[in-house]
PDB file of C-alpha atoms in Angstrom:
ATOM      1  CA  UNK Z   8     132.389 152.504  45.975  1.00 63.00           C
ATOM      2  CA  UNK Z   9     134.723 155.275  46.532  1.00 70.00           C
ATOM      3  CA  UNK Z  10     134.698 157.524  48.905  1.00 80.00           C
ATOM      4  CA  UNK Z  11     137.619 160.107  47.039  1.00 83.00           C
ATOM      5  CA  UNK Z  12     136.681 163.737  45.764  1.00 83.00           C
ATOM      6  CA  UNK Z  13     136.570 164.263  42.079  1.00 85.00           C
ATOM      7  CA  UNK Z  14     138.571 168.191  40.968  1.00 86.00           C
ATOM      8  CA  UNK Z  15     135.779 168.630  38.823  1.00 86.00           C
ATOM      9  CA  UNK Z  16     133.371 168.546  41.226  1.00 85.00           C
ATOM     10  CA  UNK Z  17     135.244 171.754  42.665  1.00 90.00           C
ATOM     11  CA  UNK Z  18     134.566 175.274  41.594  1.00 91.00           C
ATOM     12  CA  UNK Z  19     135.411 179.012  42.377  1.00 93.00           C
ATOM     13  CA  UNK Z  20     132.728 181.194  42.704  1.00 92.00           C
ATOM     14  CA  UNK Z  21     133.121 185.190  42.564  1.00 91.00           C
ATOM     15  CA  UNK Z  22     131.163 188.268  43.568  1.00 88.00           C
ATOM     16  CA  UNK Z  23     132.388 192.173  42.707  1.00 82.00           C
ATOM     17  CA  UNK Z  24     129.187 193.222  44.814  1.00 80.00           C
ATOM     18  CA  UNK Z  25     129.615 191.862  48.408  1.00 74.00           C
ATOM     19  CA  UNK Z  26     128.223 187.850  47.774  1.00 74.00           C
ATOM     20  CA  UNK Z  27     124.975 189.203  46.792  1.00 81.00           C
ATOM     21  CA  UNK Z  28     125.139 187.923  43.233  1.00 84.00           C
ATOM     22  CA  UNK Z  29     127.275 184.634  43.073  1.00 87.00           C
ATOM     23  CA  UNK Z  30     128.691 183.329  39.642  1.00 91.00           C
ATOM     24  CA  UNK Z  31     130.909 180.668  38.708  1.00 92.00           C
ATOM     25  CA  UNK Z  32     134.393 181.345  37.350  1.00 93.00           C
ATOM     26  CA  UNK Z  33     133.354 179.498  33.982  1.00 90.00           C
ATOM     27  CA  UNK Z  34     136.527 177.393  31.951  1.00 92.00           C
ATOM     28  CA  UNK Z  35     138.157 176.714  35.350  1.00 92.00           C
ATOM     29  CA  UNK Z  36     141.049 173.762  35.136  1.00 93.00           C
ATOM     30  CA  UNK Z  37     142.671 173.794  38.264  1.00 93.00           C
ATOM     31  CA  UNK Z  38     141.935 175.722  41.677  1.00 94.00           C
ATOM     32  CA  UNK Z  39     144.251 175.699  44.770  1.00 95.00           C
ATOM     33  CA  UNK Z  40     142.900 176.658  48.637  1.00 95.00           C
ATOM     34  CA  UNK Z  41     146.327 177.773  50.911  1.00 97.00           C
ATOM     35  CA  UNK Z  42     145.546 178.013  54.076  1.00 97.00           C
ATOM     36  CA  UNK Z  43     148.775 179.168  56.626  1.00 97.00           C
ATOM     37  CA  UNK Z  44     149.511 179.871  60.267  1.00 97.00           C
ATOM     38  CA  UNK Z  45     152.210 181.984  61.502  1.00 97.00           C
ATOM     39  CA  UNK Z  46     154.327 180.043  63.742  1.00 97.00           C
ATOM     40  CA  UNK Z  47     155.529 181.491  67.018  1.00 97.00           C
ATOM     41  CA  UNK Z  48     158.756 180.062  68.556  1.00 96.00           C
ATOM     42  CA  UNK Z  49     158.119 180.594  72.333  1.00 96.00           C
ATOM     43  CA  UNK Z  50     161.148 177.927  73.514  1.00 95.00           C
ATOM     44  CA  UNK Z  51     162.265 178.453  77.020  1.00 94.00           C
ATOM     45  CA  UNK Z  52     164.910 177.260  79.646  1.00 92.00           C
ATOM     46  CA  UNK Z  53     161.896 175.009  81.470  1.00 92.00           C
ATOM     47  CA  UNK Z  54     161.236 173.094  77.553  1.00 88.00           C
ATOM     48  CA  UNK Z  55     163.726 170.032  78.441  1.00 90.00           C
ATOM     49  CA  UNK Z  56     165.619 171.318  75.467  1.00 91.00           C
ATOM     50  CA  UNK Z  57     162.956 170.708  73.000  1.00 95.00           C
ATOM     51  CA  UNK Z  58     161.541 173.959  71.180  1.00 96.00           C
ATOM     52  CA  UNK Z  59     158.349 175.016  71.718  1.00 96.00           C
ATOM     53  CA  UNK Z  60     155.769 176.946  68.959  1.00 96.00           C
ATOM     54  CA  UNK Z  61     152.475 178.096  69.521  1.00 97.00           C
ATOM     55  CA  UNK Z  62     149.494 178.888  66.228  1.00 97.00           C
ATOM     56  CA  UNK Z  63     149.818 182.698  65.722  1.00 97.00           C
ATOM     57  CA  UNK Z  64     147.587 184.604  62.624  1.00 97.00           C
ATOM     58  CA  UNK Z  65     146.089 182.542  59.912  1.00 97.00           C
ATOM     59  CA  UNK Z  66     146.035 183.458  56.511  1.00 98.00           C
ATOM     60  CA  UNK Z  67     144.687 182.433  53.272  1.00 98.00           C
ATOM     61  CA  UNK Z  68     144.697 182.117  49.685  1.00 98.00           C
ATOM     62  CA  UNK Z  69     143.510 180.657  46.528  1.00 97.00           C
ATOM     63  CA  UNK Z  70     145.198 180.357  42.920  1.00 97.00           C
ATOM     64  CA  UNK Z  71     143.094 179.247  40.153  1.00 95.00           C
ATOM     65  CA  UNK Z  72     143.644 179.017  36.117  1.00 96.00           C
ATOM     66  CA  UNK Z  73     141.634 177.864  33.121  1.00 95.00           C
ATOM     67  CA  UNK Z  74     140.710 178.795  29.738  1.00 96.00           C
ATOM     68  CA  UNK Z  75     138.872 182.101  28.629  1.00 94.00           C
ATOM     69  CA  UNK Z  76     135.486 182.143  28.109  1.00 93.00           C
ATOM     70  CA  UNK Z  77     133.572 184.969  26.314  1.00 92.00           C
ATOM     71  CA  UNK Z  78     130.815 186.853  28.620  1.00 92.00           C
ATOM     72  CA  UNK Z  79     132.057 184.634  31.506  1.00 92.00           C
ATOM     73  CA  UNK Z  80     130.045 186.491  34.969  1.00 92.00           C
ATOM     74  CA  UNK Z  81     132.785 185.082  37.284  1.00 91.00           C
ATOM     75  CA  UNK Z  82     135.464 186.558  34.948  1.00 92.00           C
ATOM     76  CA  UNK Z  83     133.512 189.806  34.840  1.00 90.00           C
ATOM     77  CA  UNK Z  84     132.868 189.966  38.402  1.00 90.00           C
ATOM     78  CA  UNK Z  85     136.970 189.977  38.826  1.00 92.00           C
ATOM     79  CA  UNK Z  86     137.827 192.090  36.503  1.00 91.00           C
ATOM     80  CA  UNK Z  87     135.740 194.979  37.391  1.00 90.00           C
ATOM     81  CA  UNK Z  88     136.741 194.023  41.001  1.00 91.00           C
ATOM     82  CA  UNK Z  89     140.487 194.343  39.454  1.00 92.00           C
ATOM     83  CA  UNK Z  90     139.944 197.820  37.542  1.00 93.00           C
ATOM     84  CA  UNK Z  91     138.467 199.317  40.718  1.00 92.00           C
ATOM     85  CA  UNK Z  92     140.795 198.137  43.199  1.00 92.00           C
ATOM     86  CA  UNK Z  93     137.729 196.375  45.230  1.00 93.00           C
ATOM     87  CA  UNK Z  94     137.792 193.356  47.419  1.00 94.00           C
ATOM     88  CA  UNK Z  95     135.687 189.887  46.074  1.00 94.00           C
ATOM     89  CA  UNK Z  96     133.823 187.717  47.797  1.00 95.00           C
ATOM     90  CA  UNK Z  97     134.542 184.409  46.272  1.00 95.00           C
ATOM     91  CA  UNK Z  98     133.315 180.861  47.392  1.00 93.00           C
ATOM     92  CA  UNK Z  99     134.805 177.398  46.857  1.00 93.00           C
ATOM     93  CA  UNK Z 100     132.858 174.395  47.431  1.00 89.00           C
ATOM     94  CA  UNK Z 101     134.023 170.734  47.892  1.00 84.00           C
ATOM     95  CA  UNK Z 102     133.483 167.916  49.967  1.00 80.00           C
ATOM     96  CA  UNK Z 103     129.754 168.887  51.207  1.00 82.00           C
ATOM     97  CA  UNK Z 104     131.219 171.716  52.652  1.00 88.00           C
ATOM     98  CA  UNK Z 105     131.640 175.474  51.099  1.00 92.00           C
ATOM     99  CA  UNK Z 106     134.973 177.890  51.905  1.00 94.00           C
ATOM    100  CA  UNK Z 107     133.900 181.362  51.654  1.00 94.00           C
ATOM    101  CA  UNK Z 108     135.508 184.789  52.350  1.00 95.00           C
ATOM    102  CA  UNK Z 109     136.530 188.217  50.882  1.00 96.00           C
ATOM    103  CA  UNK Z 110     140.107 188.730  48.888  1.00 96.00           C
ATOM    104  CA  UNK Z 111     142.513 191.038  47.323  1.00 95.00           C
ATOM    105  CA  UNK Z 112     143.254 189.772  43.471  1.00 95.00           C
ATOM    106  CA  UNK Z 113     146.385 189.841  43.699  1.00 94.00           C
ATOM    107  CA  UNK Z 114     147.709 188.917  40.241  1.00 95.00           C
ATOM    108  CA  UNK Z 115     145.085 188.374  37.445  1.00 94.00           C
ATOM    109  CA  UNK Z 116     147.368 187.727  33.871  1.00 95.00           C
ATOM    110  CA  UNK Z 117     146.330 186.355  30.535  1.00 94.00           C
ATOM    111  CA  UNK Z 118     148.111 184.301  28.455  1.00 95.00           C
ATOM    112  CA  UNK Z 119     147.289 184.514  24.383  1.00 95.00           C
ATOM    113  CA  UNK Z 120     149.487 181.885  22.623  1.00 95.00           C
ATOM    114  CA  UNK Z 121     149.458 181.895  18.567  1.00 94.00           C
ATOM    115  CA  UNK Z 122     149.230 177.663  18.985  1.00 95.00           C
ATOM    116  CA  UNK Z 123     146.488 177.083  22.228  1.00 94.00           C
ATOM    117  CA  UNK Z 124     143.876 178.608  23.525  1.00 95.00           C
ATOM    118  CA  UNK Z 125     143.388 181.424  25.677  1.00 96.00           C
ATOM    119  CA  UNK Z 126     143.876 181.254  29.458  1.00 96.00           C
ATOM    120  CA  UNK Z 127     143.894 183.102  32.942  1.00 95.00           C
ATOM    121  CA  UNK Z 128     145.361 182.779  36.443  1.00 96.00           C
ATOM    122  CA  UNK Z 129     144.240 184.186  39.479  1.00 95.00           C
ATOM    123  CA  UNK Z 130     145.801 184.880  42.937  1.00 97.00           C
ATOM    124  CA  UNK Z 131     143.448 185.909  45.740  1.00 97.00           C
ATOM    125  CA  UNK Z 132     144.522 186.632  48.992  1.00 97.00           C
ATOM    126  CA  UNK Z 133     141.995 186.391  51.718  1.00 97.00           C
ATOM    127  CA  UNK Z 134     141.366 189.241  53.814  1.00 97.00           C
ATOM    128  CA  UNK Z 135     139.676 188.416  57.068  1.00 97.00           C
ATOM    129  CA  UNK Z 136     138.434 185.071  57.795  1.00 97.00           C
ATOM    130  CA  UNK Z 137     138.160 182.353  55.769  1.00 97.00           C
ATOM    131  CA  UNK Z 138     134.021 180.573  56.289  1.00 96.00           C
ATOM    132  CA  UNK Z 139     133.711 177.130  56.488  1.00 94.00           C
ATOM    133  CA  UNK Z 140     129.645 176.308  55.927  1.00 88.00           C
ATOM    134  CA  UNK Z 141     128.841 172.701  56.242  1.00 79.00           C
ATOM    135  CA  UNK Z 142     125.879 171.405  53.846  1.00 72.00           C
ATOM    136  CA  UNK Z 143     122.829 170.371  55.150  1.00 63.00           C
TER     137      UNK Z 143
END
């Protein structure tokens, strides 16, 4: 039996009105989590001549793409997030555990090939912390 986490088994979540209404970005494919930490070089004399970094600010991200679905909620909830310039609160859950926190969309395109279907990408950038909420 194996222990290994399927992709499927992964999906974004978004909210234009502050988490209270939660609804999955429908026709996902893919979905990255970034998460970063501004390095601070604090070498001294005393350091033996190794250098020396301490954890400064965290950040975080997430990229997603998939295909277009028509009357998609999650899609919705982003795009009126997008037209009026208002944070999201968007969730991903994986591995028993669920990633939550509010984030700028960044970039939002659409591609519309003549020879494939329909699809979007999304870049959020987290703004605050990011949640980790274990299951139960």
């Amino acid at each position: 039996m194996s222990n290994k986490i399927a992709g499927i088994d992964v999906l974004l979540s978004a909210s234009a009105d502050g988490g209270t209404t939660k609804n999955v970005v429908g026709g996902q494919s893919g979905a990255t989590l970034n998460r970063s930490t501004n390095v601070i070089e604090v070498t001294s004399k005393d350091g033996n001549g190794w250098a020396e970094s301490i954890a400064g600010i965290k950040s975080w991200s997430i990229e997603c793409e998939g295909f277009m679905v028509k009357d998609d909620a999650g899609l919705e909830a982003l795009e009126t997030a997008w037209e009026n310039g208002e944070n999201v609160f968007v969730e991903l859950a994986y591995a028993g555990n669920t990633y939550s926190g509010e984030a700028v969309l960044s970039d939002f395109p659409s591609e519309f090939p003549q020879d494939d279907a329909v699809t979007f990408s999304i870049s959020l950038t987290g703004t605050g912390a990011l949640n980790k909420i274990p299951s139960v």
